[in-house]
């Protein structure tokens, strides 16, 4: 399967602990996105990368959240000192962006469901 | 600011009947519009997109959507619903252009329920 993969699929943690999620995009895609989805809501944008550069961050992304894409391939999203309000599905997506080419849709991974106790 | 509205939380349709899931949007400039579907415990799957050109776009699983610029709408349609179409559907928008903010804004979703 050459789609977007995310690991782990589920994570249960205690409040105050740190967690890290990994996303592997489709290999030829240069853009990678992180979203958060809570029950009954659409995905909310958190941040995105073009290659290894983090180009935009949402105001939703507090100082406890950090994302990296060190080699322009996989990405990690870390949440420090987790809070119960962080419980959500964290989705990763990737796309191919080329100047002058029609916008290409984002392909989503299965998500990581985080539960903070 | 970009926004998307899906006015119906749930749409119920009998199998074999046509279905419509409504979406309106607000964006500066020309929009790129998308529909995604989400099945339980799975990520979002792309259905179709409008970038430019014909107002009626066709997508996966027999779905289509009509872009209406004057009404700022992008309703999802299917001529004959299947029970397997039951899922959560999201409309999404972003501003056109390579240099525009790349984030996509999603609506709150519409749960489609097809009864046999």
JSON list of C-alpha atoms in Angstrom, two decimals:
[
{"chain": "A", "resi": 1, "resn": "UNK", "atom": "CA", "xyz": [0.00, 0.00, 0.00]},
{"chain": "A", "resi": 2, "resn": "UNK", "atom": "CA", "xyz": [1.53, 3.31, -1.03]},
{"chain": "A", "resi": 3, "resn": "UNK", "atom": "CA", "xyz": [-0.91, 5.58, 0.78]},
{"chain": "A", "resi": 4, "resn": "UNK", "atom": "CA", "xyz": [-0.32, 7.81, 3.79]},
{"chain": "A", "resi": 5, "resn": "UNK", "atom": "CA", "xyz": [0.45, 5.84, 6.94]},
{"chain": "A", "resi": 6, "resn": "UNK", "atom": "CA", "xyz": [0.32, 6.93, 10.57]},
{"chain": "A", "resi": 7, "resn": "UNK", "atom": "CA", "xyz": [1.69, 5.35, 13.69]},
{"chain": "A", "resi": 8, "resn": "UNK", "atom": "CA", "xyz": [0.39, 4.53, 16.23]},
{"chain": "A", "resi": 9, "resn": "UNK", "atom": "CA", "xyz": [-3.27, 4.15, 15.35]},
{"chain": "A", "resi": 10, "resn": "UNK", "atom": "CA", "xyz": [-4.31, 4.51, 18.96]},
{"chain": "A", "resi": 11, "resn": "UNK", "atom": "CA", "xyz": [-2.61, 6.10, 21.94]},
{"chain": "A", "resi": 12, "resn": "UNK", "atom": "CA", "xyz": [-3.85, 6.24, 25.51]},
{"chain": "A", "resi": 13, "resn": "UNK", "atom": "CA", "xyz": [-1.85, 8.37, 27.89]},
{"chain": "A", "resi": 14, "resn": "UNK", "atom": "CA", "xyz": [-2.14, 10.03, 31.25]},
{"chain": "A", "resi": 15, "resn": "UNK", "atom": "CA", "xyz": [-2.46, 13.75, 31.62]},
{"chain": "A", "resi": 16, "resn": "UNK", "atom": "CA", "xyz": [0.92, 15.43, 31.77]},
{"chain": "A", "resi": 17, "resn": "UNK", "atom": "CA", "xyz": [2.74, 12.84, 29.67]},
{"chain": "A", "resi": 18, "resn": "UNK", "atom": "CA", "xyz": [4.37, 13.56, 26.32]},
{"chain": "A", "resi": 19, "resn": "UNK", "atom": "CA", "xyz": [3.30, 11.77, 23.15]},
{"chain": "A", "resi": 20, "resn": "UNK", "atom": "CA", "xyz": [4.74, 11.62, 19.65]},
{"chain": "A", "resi": 21, "resn": "UNK", "atom": "CA", "xyz": [2.99, 10.59, 16.47]},
{"chain": "A", "resi": 22, "resn": "UNK", "atom": "CA", "xyz": [4.54, 9.70, 13.14]},
{"chain": "A", "resi": 23, "resn": "UNK", "atom": "CA", "xyz": [3.27, 10.24, 9.61]},
{"chain": "A", "resi": 24, "resn": "UNK", "atom": "CA", "xyz": [4.72, 8.76, 6.44]},
{"chain": "A", "resi": 25, "resn": "UNK", "atom": "CA", "xyz": [3.33, 10.56, 3.38]},
{"chain": "A", "resi": 26, "resn": "UNK", "atom": "CA", "xyz": [3.02, 9.29, -0.16]},
{"chain": "A", "resi": 27, "resn": "UNK", "atom": "CA", "xyz": [6.64, 9.18, -1.28]},
{"chain": "A", "resi": 28, "resn": "UNK", "atom": "CA", "xyz": [6.55, 11.70, -4.12]},
{"chain": "A", "resi": 29, "resn": "UNK", "atom": "CA", "xyz": [4.46, 14.25, -2.23]},
{"chain": "A", "resi": 30, "resn": "UNK", "atom": "CA", "xyz": [6.25, 17.41, -1.14]},
{"chain": "A", "resi": 31, "resn": "UNK", "atom": "CA", "xyz": [3.52, 18.84, 1.11]},
{"chain": "A", "resi": 32, "resn": "UNK", "atom": "CA", "xyz": [2.49, 17.32, 4.42]},
{"chain": "A", "resi": 33, "resn": "UNK", "atom": "CA", "xyz": [-0.33, 18.50, 6.67]},
{"chain": "A", "resi": 34, "resn": "UNK", "atom": "CA", "xyz": [-1.48, 17.83, 10.19]},
{"chain": "A", "resi": 35, "resn": "UNK", "atom": "CA", "xyz": [-5.12, 18.17, 11.24]},
{"chain": "A", "resi": 36, "resn": "UNK", "atom": "CA", "xyz": [-7.04, 17.52, 14.42]},
{"chain": "A", "resi": 37, "resn": "UNK", "atom": "CA", "xyz": [-10.56, 16.13, 14.39]},
{"chain": "A", "resi": 38, "resn": "UNK", "atom": "CA", "xyz": [-12.87, 15.93, 17.38]},
{"chain": "A", "resi": 39, "resn": "UNK", "atom": "CA", "xyz": [-16.09, 13.96, 17.49]},
{"chain": "A", "resi": 40, "resn": "UNK", "atom": "CA", "xyz": [-18.79, 15.41, 15.30]},
{"chain": "A", "resi": 41, "resn": "UNK", "atom": "CA", "xyz": [-16.54, 18.02, 13.74]},
{"chain": "A", "resi": 42, "resn": "UNK", "atom": "CA", "xyz": [-14.59, 18.41, 10.55]},
{"chain": "A", "resi": 43, "resn": "UNK", "atom": "CA", "xyz": [-10.80, 18.30, 10.58]},
{"chain": "A", "resi": 44, "resn": "UNK", "atom": "CA", "xyz": [-9.11, 21.47, 11.83]},
{"chain": "A", "resi": 45, "resn": "UNK", "atom": "CA", "xyz": [-5.84, 22.52, 10.26]},
{"chain": "A", "resi": 46, "resn": "UNK", "atom": "CA", "xyz": [-2.82, 22.50, 12.58]},
{"chain": "A", "resi": 47, "resn": "UNK", "atom": "CA", "xyz": [0.25, 22.96, 10.40]},
{"chain": "A", "resi": 48, "resn": "UNK", "atom": "CA", "xyz": [1.83, 22.10, 7.09]},
{"chain": "A", "resi": 49, "resn": "UNK", "atom": "CA", "xyz": [5.24, 21.54, 5.55]},
{"chain": "A", "resi": 50, "resn": "UNK", "atom": "CA", "xyz": [6.59, 21.98, 2.09]},
{"chain": "A", "resi": 51, "resn": "UNK", "atom": "CA", "xyz": [9.52, 19.60, 1.97]},
{"chain": "A", "resi": 52, "resn": "UNK", "atom": "CA", "xyz": [11.28, 20.19, 5.32]},
{"chain": "A", "resi": 53, "resn": "UNK", "atom": "CA", "xyz": [10.07, 23.76, 5.82]},
{"chain": "A", "resi": 54, "resn": "UNK", "atom": "CA", "xyz": [7.16, 24.39, 8.15]},
{"chain": "A", "resi": 55, "resn": "UNK", "atom": "CA", "xyz": [5.26, 27.11, 6.29]},
{"chain": "A", "resi": 56, "resn": "UNK", "atom": "CA", "xyz": [2.14, 27.69, 8.32]},
{"chain": "A", "resi": 57, "resn": "UNK", "atom": "CA", "xyz": [0.90, 27.01, 11.83]},
{"chain": "A", "resi": 58, "resn": "UNK", "atom": "CA", "xyz": [-2.60, 27.42, 13.15]},
{"chain": "A", "resi": 59, "resn": "UNK", "atom": "CA", "xyz": [-3.36, 29.40, 16.27]},
{"chain": "A", "resi": 60, "resn": "UNK", "atom": "CA", "xyz": [-4.73, 26.08, 17.53]},
{"chain": "A", "resi": 61, "resn": "UNK", "atom": "CA", "xyz": [-1.16, 24.87, 17.79]},
{"chain": "A", "resi": 62, "resn": "UNK", "atom": "CA", "xyz": [-0.17, 25.87, 21.30]},
{"chain": "A", "resi": 63, "resn": "UNK", "atom": "CA", "xyz": [3.41, 25.93, 22.55]},
{"chain": "A", "resi": 64, "resn": "UNK", "atom": "CA", "xyz": [2.95, 22.37, 23.76]},
{"chain": "A", "resi": 65, "resn": "UNK", "atom": "CA", "xyz": [2.67, 21.16, 20.19]},
{"chain": "A", "resi": 66, "resn": "UNK", "atom": "CA", "xyz": [5.64, 20.82, 17.87]},
{"chain": "A", "resi": 67, "resn": "UNK", "atom": "CA", "xyz": [5.96, 19.26, 14.45]},
{"chain": "A", "resi": 68, "resn": "UNK", "atom": "CA", "xyz": [9.01, 18.37, 12.42]},
{"chain": "A", "resi": 69, "resn": "UNK", "atom": "CA", "xyz": [9.80, 17.02, 9.01]},
{"chain": "A", "resi": 70, "resn": "UNK", "atom": "CA", "xyz": [13.58, 16.86, 9.18]},
{"chain": "A", "resi": 71, "resn": "UNK", "atom": "CA", "xyz": [14.39, 15.28, 5.84]},
{"chain": "A", "resi": 72, "resn": "UNK", "atom": "CA", "xyz": [11.31, 16.28, 3.92]},
{"chain": "A", "resi": 73, "resn": "UNK", "atom": "CA", "xyz": [9.90, 12.79, 4.11]},
{"chain": "A", "resi": 74, "resn": "UNK", "atom": "CA", "xyz": [8.18, 11.54, 7.29]},
{"chain": "A", "resi": 75, "resn": "UNK", "atom": "CA", "xyz": [6.91, 13.92, 9.94]},
{"chain": "A", "resi": 76, "resn": "UNK", "atom": "CA", "xyz": [6.41, 13.78, 13.69]},
{"chain": "A", "resi": 77, "resn": "UNK", "atom": "CA", "xyz": [3.91, 15.63, 15.83]},
{"chain": "A", "resi": 78, "resn": "UNK", "atom": "CA", "xyz": [4.76, 15.88, 19.53]},
{"chain": "A", "resi": 79, "resn": "UNK", "atom": "CA", "xyz": [2.43, 17.00, 22.27]},
{"chain": "A", "resi": 80, "resn": "UNK", "atom": "CA", "xyz": [4.07, 17.85, 25.57]},
{"chain": "A", "resi": 81, "resn": "UNK", "atom": "CA", "xyz": [2.31, 17.81, 28.93]},
{"chain": "A", "resi": 82, "resn": "UNK", "atom": "CA", "xyz": [-0.88, 16.42, 27.44]},
{"chain": "A", "resi": 83, "resn": "UNK", "atom": "CA", "xyz": [-4.24, 17.68, 28.67]},
{"chain": "A", "resi": 84, "resn": "UNK", "atom": "CA", "xyz": [-7.62, 16.01, 28.47]},
{"chain": "A", "resi": 85, "resn": "UNK", "atom": "CA", "xyz": [-8.65, 18.55, 25.86]},
{"chain": "A", "resi": 86, "resn": "UNK", "atom": "CA", "xyz": [-6.00, 17.15, 23.55]},
{"chain": "A", "resi": 87, "resn": "UNK", "atom": "CA", "xyz": [-8.04, 13.98, 23.13]},
{"chain": "A", "resi": 88, "resn": "UNK", "atom": "CA", "xyz": [-8.89, 13.81, 19.45]},
{"chain": "A", "resi": 89, "resn": "UNK", "atom": "CA", "xyz": [-8.08, 12.10, 16.18]},
{"chain": "A", "resi": 90, "resn": "UNK", "atom": "CA", "xyz": [-4.89, 13.48, 14.65]},
{"chain": "A", "resi": 91, "resn": "UNK", "atom": "CA", "xyz": [-4.88, 13.22, 10.88]},
{"chain": "A", "resi": 92, "resn": "UNK", "atom": "CA", "xyz": [-1.99, 13.53, 8.49]},
{"chain": "A", "resi": 93, "resn": "UNK", "atom": "CA", "xyz": [-2.35, 14.28, 4.81]},
{"chain": "A", "resi": 94, "resn": "UNK", "atom": "CA", "xyz": [0.01, 14.79, 1.89]},
{"chain": "A", "resi": 95, "resn": "UNK", "atom": "CA", "xyz": [-0.18, 16.33, -1.55]},
{"chain": "A", "resi": 96, "resn": "UNK", "atom": "CA", "xyz": [1.98, 17.23, -4.52]},
{"chain": "A", "resi": 97, "resn": "UNK", "atom": "CA", "xyz": [2.29, 20.94, -5.20]},
{"chain": "A", "resi": 98, "resn": "UNK", "atom": "CA", "xyz": [3.98, 22.19, -8.33]},
{"chain": "A", "resi": 99, "resn": "UNK", "atom": "CA", "xyz": [3.88, 25.81, -9.39]},
{"chain": "A", "resi": 100, "resn": "UNK", "atom": "CA", "xyz": [1.75, 26.20, -12.50]},
{"chain": "A", "resi": 101, "resn": "UNK", "atom": "CA", "xyz": [0.03, 22.86, -12.08]},
{"chain": "A", "resi": 102, "resn": "UNK", "atom": "CA", "xyz": [-3.60, 22.51, -11.08]},
{"chain": "A", "resi": 103, "resn": "UNK", "atom": "CA", "xyz": [-3.99, 22.02, -7.36]},
{"chain": "A", "resi": 104, "resn": "UNK", "atom": "CA", "xyz": [-3.79, 18.42, -6.32]},
{"chain": "A", "resi": 105, "resn": "UNK", "atom": "CA", "xyz": [-6.00, 17.05, -3.59]},
{"chain": "A", "resi": 106, "resn": "UNK", "atom": "CA", "xyz": [-4.73, 15.97, -0.22]},
{"chain": "A", "resi": 107, "resn": "UNK", "atom": "CA", "xyz": [-4.61, 12.29, 0.63]},
{"chain": "A", "resi": 108, "resn": "UNK", "atom": "CA", "xyz": [-5.29, 11.42, 4.23]},
{"chain": "A", "resi": 109, "resn": "UNK", "atom": "CA", "xyz": [-3.90, 8.77, 6.49]},
{"chain": "A", "resi": 110, "resn": "UNK", "atom": "CA", "xyz": [-6.07, 6.68, 8.85]},
{"chain": "A", "resi": 111, "resn": "UNK", "atom": "CA", "xyz": [-5.30, 8.93, 11.81]},
{"chain": "A", "resi": 112, "resn": "UNK", "atom": "CA", "xyz": [-4.01, 8.47, 15.34]},
{"chain": "A", "resi": 113, "resn": "UNK", "atom": "CA", "xyz": [-6.67, 8.48, 18.01]},
{"chain": "A", "resi": 114, "resn": "UNK", "atom": "CA", "xyz": [-5.36, 10.05, 21.22]},
{"chain": "A", "resi": 115, "resn": "UNK", "atom": "CA", "xyz": [-7.09, 9.55, 24.54]},
{"chain": "A", "resi": 116, "resn": "UNK", "atom": "CA", "xyz": [-5.79, 11.51, 27.50]},
{"chain": "A", "resi": 117, "resn": "UNK", "atom": "CA", "xyz": [-6.95, 10.17, 30.85]},
{"chain": "B", "resi": 1, "resn": "UNK", "atom": "CA", "xyz": [-11.56, 34.53, 5.88]},
{"chain": "B", "resi": 2, "resn": "UNK", "atom": "CA", "xyz": [-12.45, 31.20, 4.39]},
{"chain": "B", "resi": 3, "resn": "UNK", "atom": "CA", "xyz": [-15.44, 29.26, 5.66]},
{"chain": "B", "resi": 4, "resn": "UNK", "atom": "CA", "xyz": [-17.62, 26.34, 4.73]},
{"chain": "B", "resi": 5, "resn": "UNK", "atom": "CA", "xyz": [-21.17, 25.64, 5.83]},
{"chain": "B", "resi": 6, "resn": "UNK", "atom": "CA", "xyz": [-22.95, 22.32, 5.69]},
{"chain": "B", "resi": 7, "resn": "UNK", "atom": "CA", "xyz": [-26.43, 23.24, 6.86]},
{"chain": "B", "resi": 8, "resn": "UNK", "atom": "CA", "xyz": [-27.66, 19.68, 7.43]},
{"chain": "B", "resi": 9, "resn": "UNK", "atom": "CA", "xyz": [-26.20, 17.52, 10.18]},
{"chain": "B", "resi": 10, "resn": "UNK", "atom": "CA", "xyz": [-27.96, 14.48, 8.75]},
{"chain": "B", "resi": 11, "resn": "UNK", "atom": "CA", "xyz": [-29.57, 13.50, 5.47]},
{"chain": "B", "resi": 12, "resn": "UNK", "atom": "CA", "xyz": [-31.81, 10.45, 5.23]},
{"chain": "B", "resi": 13, "resn": "UNK", "atom": "CA", "xyz": [-32.60, 8.91, 1.84]},
{"chain": "B", "resi": 14, "resn": "UNK", "atom": "CA", "xyz": [-34.18, 5.67, 0.70]},
{"chain": "B", "resi": 15, "resn": "UNK", "atom": "CA", "xyz": [-32.01, 3.38, -1.38]},
{"chain": "B", "resi": 16, "resn": "UNK", "atom": "CA", "xyz": [-32.45, 4.04, -5.09]},
{"chain": "B", "resi": 17, "resn": "UNK", "atom": "CA", "xyz": [-33.56, 7.64, -4.60]},
{"chain": "B", "resi": 18, "resn": "UNK", "atom": "CA", "xyz": [-31.45, 10.63, -5.59]},
{"chain": "B", "resi": 19, "resn": "UNK", "atom": "CA", "xyz": [-29.46, 12.32, -2.84]},
{"chain": "B", "resi": 20, "resn": "UNK", "atom": "CA", "xyz": [-28.14, 15.84, -2.30]},
{"chain": "B", "resi": 21, "resn": "UNK", "atom": "CA", "xyz": [-25.75, 16.98, 0.41]},
{"chain": "B", "resi": 22, "resn": "UNK", "atom": "CA", "xyz": [-25.55, 20.74, 0.63]},
{"chain": "B", "resi": 23, "resn": "UNK", "atom": "CA", "xyz": [-22.48, 22.94, 0.95]},
{"chain": "B", "resi": 24, "resn": "UNK", "atom": "CA", "xyz": [-21.94, 26.69, 0.75]},
{"chain": "B", "resi": 25, "resn": "UNK", "atom": "CA", "xyz": [-18.62, 28.46, 1.03]},
{"chain": "B", "resi": 26, "resn": "UNK", "atom": "CA", "xyz": [-16.94, 31.80, 1.50]},
{"chain": "B", "resi": 27, "resn": "UNK", "atom": "CA", "xyz": [-13.45, 32.55, 0.19]},
{"chain": "B", "resi": 28, "resn": "UNK", "atom": "CA", "xyz": [-11.50, 35.50, -1.15]},
{"chain": "B", "resi": 29, "resn": "UNK", "atom": "CA", "xyz": [-11.03, 35.11, -4.86]},
{"chain": "B", "resi": 30, "resn": "UNK", "atom": "CA", "xyz": [-11.60, 31.92, -6.78]},
{"chain": "B", "resi": 31, "resn": "UNK", "atom": "CA", "xyz": [-12.20, 28.77, -4.77]},
{"chain": "B", "resi": 32, "resn": "UNK", "atom": "CA", "xyz": [-10.87, 25.28, -4.92]},
{"chain": "B", "resi": 33, "resn": "UNK", "atom": "CA", "xyz": [-13.65, 23.01, -3.63]},
{"chain": "B", "resi": 34, "resn": "UNK", "atom": "CA", "xyz": [-13.54, 19.42, -2.44]},
{"chain": "B", "resi": 35, "resn": "UNK", "atom": "CA", "xyz": [-15.73, 16.66, -1.11]},
{"chain": "B", "resi": 36, "resn": "UNK", "atom": "CA", "xyz": [-14.37, 13.96, 1.15]},
{"chain": "B", "resi": 37, "resn": "UNK", "atom": "CA", "xyz": [-16.08, 10.94, 2.71]},
{"chain": "B", "resi": 38, "resn": "UNK", "atom": "CA", "xyz": [-15.24, 9.34, 6.03]},
{"chain": "B", "resi": 39, "resn": "UNK", "atom": "CA", "xyz": [-16.23, 5.84, 7.01]},
{"chain": "B", "resi": 40, "resn": "UNK", "atom": "CA", "xyz": [-16.16, 4.77, 10.68]},
{"chain": "B", "resi": 41, "resn": "UNK", "atom": "CA", "xyz": [-12.66, 4.53, 12.17]},
{"chain": "B", "resi": 42, "resn": "UNK", "atom": "CA", "xyz": [-11.05, 5.47, 8.89]},
{"chain": "B", "resi": 43, "resn": "UNK", "atom": "CA", "xyz": [-9.38, 8.52, 7.42]},
{"chain": "B", "resi": 44, "resn": "UNK", "atom": "CA", "xyz": [-10.93, 10.83, 4.88]},
{"chain": "B", "resi": 45, "resn": "UNK", "atom": "CA", "xyz": [-11.21, 9.64, 1.30]},
{"chain": "B", "resi": 46, "resn": "UNK", "atom": "CA", "xyz": [-11.20, 12.08, -1.58]},
{"chain": "B", "resi": 47, "resn": "UNK", "atom": "CA", "xyz": [-14.38, 12.05, -3.71]},
{"chain": "B", "resi": 48, "resn": "UNK", "atom": "CA", "xyz": [-14.07, 14.94, -6.14]},
{"chain": "B", "resi": 49, "resn": "UNK", "atom": "CA", "xyz": [-12.83, 18.48, -6.64]},
{"chain": "B", "resi": 50, "resn": "UNK", "atom": "CA", "xyz": [-13.64, 21.64, -8.52]},
{"chain": "B", "resi": 51, "resn": "UNK", "atom": "CA", "xyz": [-10.69, 23.72, -9.66]},
{"chain": "B", "resi": 52, "resn": "UNK", "atom": "CA", "xyz": [-11.86, 25.37, -12.86]},
{"chain": "B", "resi": 53, "resn": "UNK", "atom": "CA", "xyz": [-13.84, 24.56, -15.97]},
{"chain": "B", "resi": 54, "resn": "UNK", "atom": "CA", "xyz": [-17.16, 22.75, -16.11]},
{"chain": "B", "resi": 55, "resn": "UNK", "atom": "CA", "xyz": [-19.43, 23.49, -13.20]},
{"chain": "B", "resi": 56, "resn": "UNK", "atom": "CA", "xyz": [-20.50, 19.86, -12.95]},
{"chain": "B", "resi": 57, "resn": "UNK", "atom": "CA", "xyz": [-17.69, 17.64, -11.75]},
{"chain": "B", "resi": 58, "resn": "UNK", "atom": "CA", "xyz": [-17.83, 13.88, -11.52]},
{"chain": "B", "resi": 59, "resn": "UNK", "atom": "CA", "xyz": [-16.05, 11.85, -8.89]},
{"chain": "B", "resi": 60, "resn": "UNK", "atom": "CA", "xyz": [-15.71, 8.46, -7.28]},
{"chain": "B", "resi": 61, "resn": "UNK", "atom": "CA", "xyz": [-18.53, 6.00, -6.57]},
{"chain": "B", "resi": 62, "resn": "UNK", "atom": "CA", "xyz": [-20.95, 7.74, -8.93]},
{"chain": "B", "resi": 63, "resn": "UNK", "atom": "CA", "xyz": [-20.97, 11.03, -7.03]},
{"chain": "B", "resi": 64, "resn": "UNK", "atom": "CA", "xyz": [-21.01, 14.42, -8.72]},
{"chain": "B", "resi": 65, "resn": "UNK", "atom": "CA", "xyz": [-21.10, 18.00, -7.53]},
{"chain": "B", "resi": 66, "resn": "UNK", "atom": "CA", "xyz": [-22.29, 21.23, -9.06]},
{"chain": "B", "resi": 67, "resn": "UNK", "atom": "CA", "xyz": [-20.35, 24.45, -8.58]},
{"chain": "B", "resi": 68, "resn": "UNK", "atom": "CA", "xyz": [-22.60, 27.52, -8.50]},
{"chain": "B", "resi": 69, "resn": "UNK", "atom": "CA", "xyz": [-20.60, 30.71, -8.26]},
{"chain": "B", "resi": 70, "resn": "UNK", "atom": "CA", "xyz": [-23.53, 33.07, -7.85]},
{"chain": "B", "resi": 71, "resn": "UNK", "atom": "CA", "xyz": [-24.92, 31.04, -4.95]},
{"chain": "B", "resi": 72, "resn": "UNK", "atom": "CA", "xyz": [-21.45, 30.15, -3.63]},
{"chain": "B", "resi": 73, "resn": "UNK", "atom": "CA", "xyz": [-22.55, 26.54, -3.39]},
{"chain": "B", "resi": 74, "resn": "UNK", "atom": "CA", "xyz": [-21.03, 23.17, -4.18]},
{"chain": "B", "resi": 75, "resn": "UNK", "atom": "CA", "xyz": [-23.72, 20.57, -3.51]},
{"chain": "B", "resi": 76, "resn": "UNK", "atom": "CA", "xyz": [-22.90, 16.87, -3.69]},
{"chain": "B", "resi": 77, "resn": "UNK", "atom": "CA", "xyz": [-25.30, 14.68, -5.63]},
{"chain": "B", "resi": 78, "resn": "UNK", "atom": "CA", "xyz": [-25.90, 11.12, -6.68]},
{"chain": "B", "resi": 79, "resn": "UNK", "atom": "CA", "xyz": [-28.74, 9.96, -8.92]},
{"chain": "B", "resi": 80, "resn": "UNK", "atom": "CA", "xyz": [-29.40, 6.68, -7.10]},
{"chain": "B", "resi": 81, "resn": "UNK", "atom": "CA", "xyz": [-28.30, 6.12, -3.51]},
{"chain": "B", "resi": 82, "resn": "UNK", "atom": "CA", "xyz": [-26.84, 2.88, -2.20]},
{"chain": "B", "resi": 83, "resn": "UNK", "atom": "CA", "xyz": [-26.86, 1.63, 1.38]},
{"chain": "B", "resi": 84, "resn": "UNK", "atom": "CA", "xyz": [-23.05, 1.54, 1.16]},
{"chain": "B", "resi": 85, "resn": "UNK", "atom": "CA", "xyz": [-23.05, 5.34, 0.64]},
{"chain": "B", "resi": 86, "resn": "UNK", "atom": "CA", "xyz": [-23.94, 5.76, 4.31]},
{"chain": "B", "resi": 87, "resn": "UNK", "atom": "CA", "xyz": [-21.05, 7.70, 5.83]},
{"chain": "B", "resi": 88, "resn": "UNK", "atom": "CA", "xyz": [-19.92, 11.15, 6.97]},
{"chain": "B", "resi": 89, "resn": "UNK", "atom": "CA", "xyz": [-19.36, 13.65, 4.16]},
{"chain": "B", "resi": 90, "resn": "UNK", "atom": "CA", "xyz": [-17.20, 16.75, 4.37]},
{"chain": "B", "resi": 91, "resn": "UNK", "atom": "CA", "xyz": [-17.12, 19.73, 2.05]},
{"chain": "B", "resi": 92, "resn": "UNK", "atom": "CA", "xyz": [-13.89, 21.74, 2.00]},
{"chain": "B", "resi": 93, "resn": "UNK", "atom": "CA", "xyz": [-12.53, 24.92, 0.43]},
{"chain": "B", "resi": 94, "resn": "UNK", "atom": "CA", "xyz": [-9.26, 26.77, -0.03]},
{"chain": "B", "resi": 95, "resn": "UNK", "atom": "CA", "xyz": [-8.36, 29.87, -1.95]},
{"chain": "B", "resi": 96, "resn": "UNK", "atom": "CA", "xyz": [-6.99, 29.30, -5.45]},
{"chain": "B", "resi": 97, "resn": "UNK", "atom": "CA", "xyz": [-3.37, 29.87, -6.32]},
{"chain": "B", "resi": 98, "resn": "UNK", "atom": "CA", "xyz": [-0.02, 28.28, -5.58]},
{"chain": "B", "resi": 99, "resn": "UNK", "atom": "CA", "xyz": [0.98, 31.01, -3.18]},
{"chain": "B", "resi": 100, "resn": "UNK", "atom": "CA", "xyz": [-2.28, 31.17, -1.32]},
{"chain": "B", "resi": 101, "resn": "UNK", "atom": "CA", "xyz": [-2.55, 29.75, 2.14]},
{"chain": "B", "resi": 102, "resn": "UNK", "atom": "CA", "xyz": [-2.43, 26.06, 1.59]},
{"chain": "B", "resi": 103, "resn": "UNK", "atom": "CA", "xyz": [-4.71, 25.02, 4.40]},
{"chain": "B", "resi": 104, "resn": "UNK", "atom": "CA", "xyz": [-8.08, 23.59, 3.55]},
{"chain": "B", "resi": 105, "resn": "UNK", "atom": "CA", "xyz": [-11.08, 24.60, 5.62]},
{"chain": "B", "resi": 106, "resn": "UNK", "atom": "CA", "xyz": [-13.54, 21.78, 6.26]},
{"chain": "B", "resi": 107, "resn": "UNK", "atom": "CA", "xyz": [-17.21, 21.97, 7.00]},
{"chain": "B", "resi": 108, "resn": "UNK", "atom": "CA", "xyz": [-18.65, 20.30, 10.07]},
{"chain": "B", "resi": 109, "resn": "UNK", "atom": "CA", "xyz": [-19.83, 17.31, 8.11]},
{"chain": "B", "resi": 110, "resn": "UNK", "atom": "CA", "xyz": [-23.15, 15.78, 7.07]},
{"chain": "B", "resi": 111, "resn": "UNK", "atom": "CA", "xyz": [-24.05, 12.26, 8.06]},
{"chain": "B", "resi": 112, "resn": "UNK", "atom": "CA", "xyz": [-25.70, 10.49, 5.15]},
{"chain": "B", "resi": 113, "resn": "UNK", "atom": "CA", "xyz": [-27.95, 7.58, 6.03]},
{"chain": "B", "resi": 114, "resn": "UNK", "atom": "CA", "xyz": [-29.37, 5.40, 3.28]},
{"chain": "B", "resi": 115, "resn": "UNK", "atom": "CA", "xyz": [-32.20, 3.09, 4.33]},
{"chain": "B", "resi": 116, "resn": "UNK", "atom": "CA", "xyz": [-32.85, -0.12, 2.42]}
]
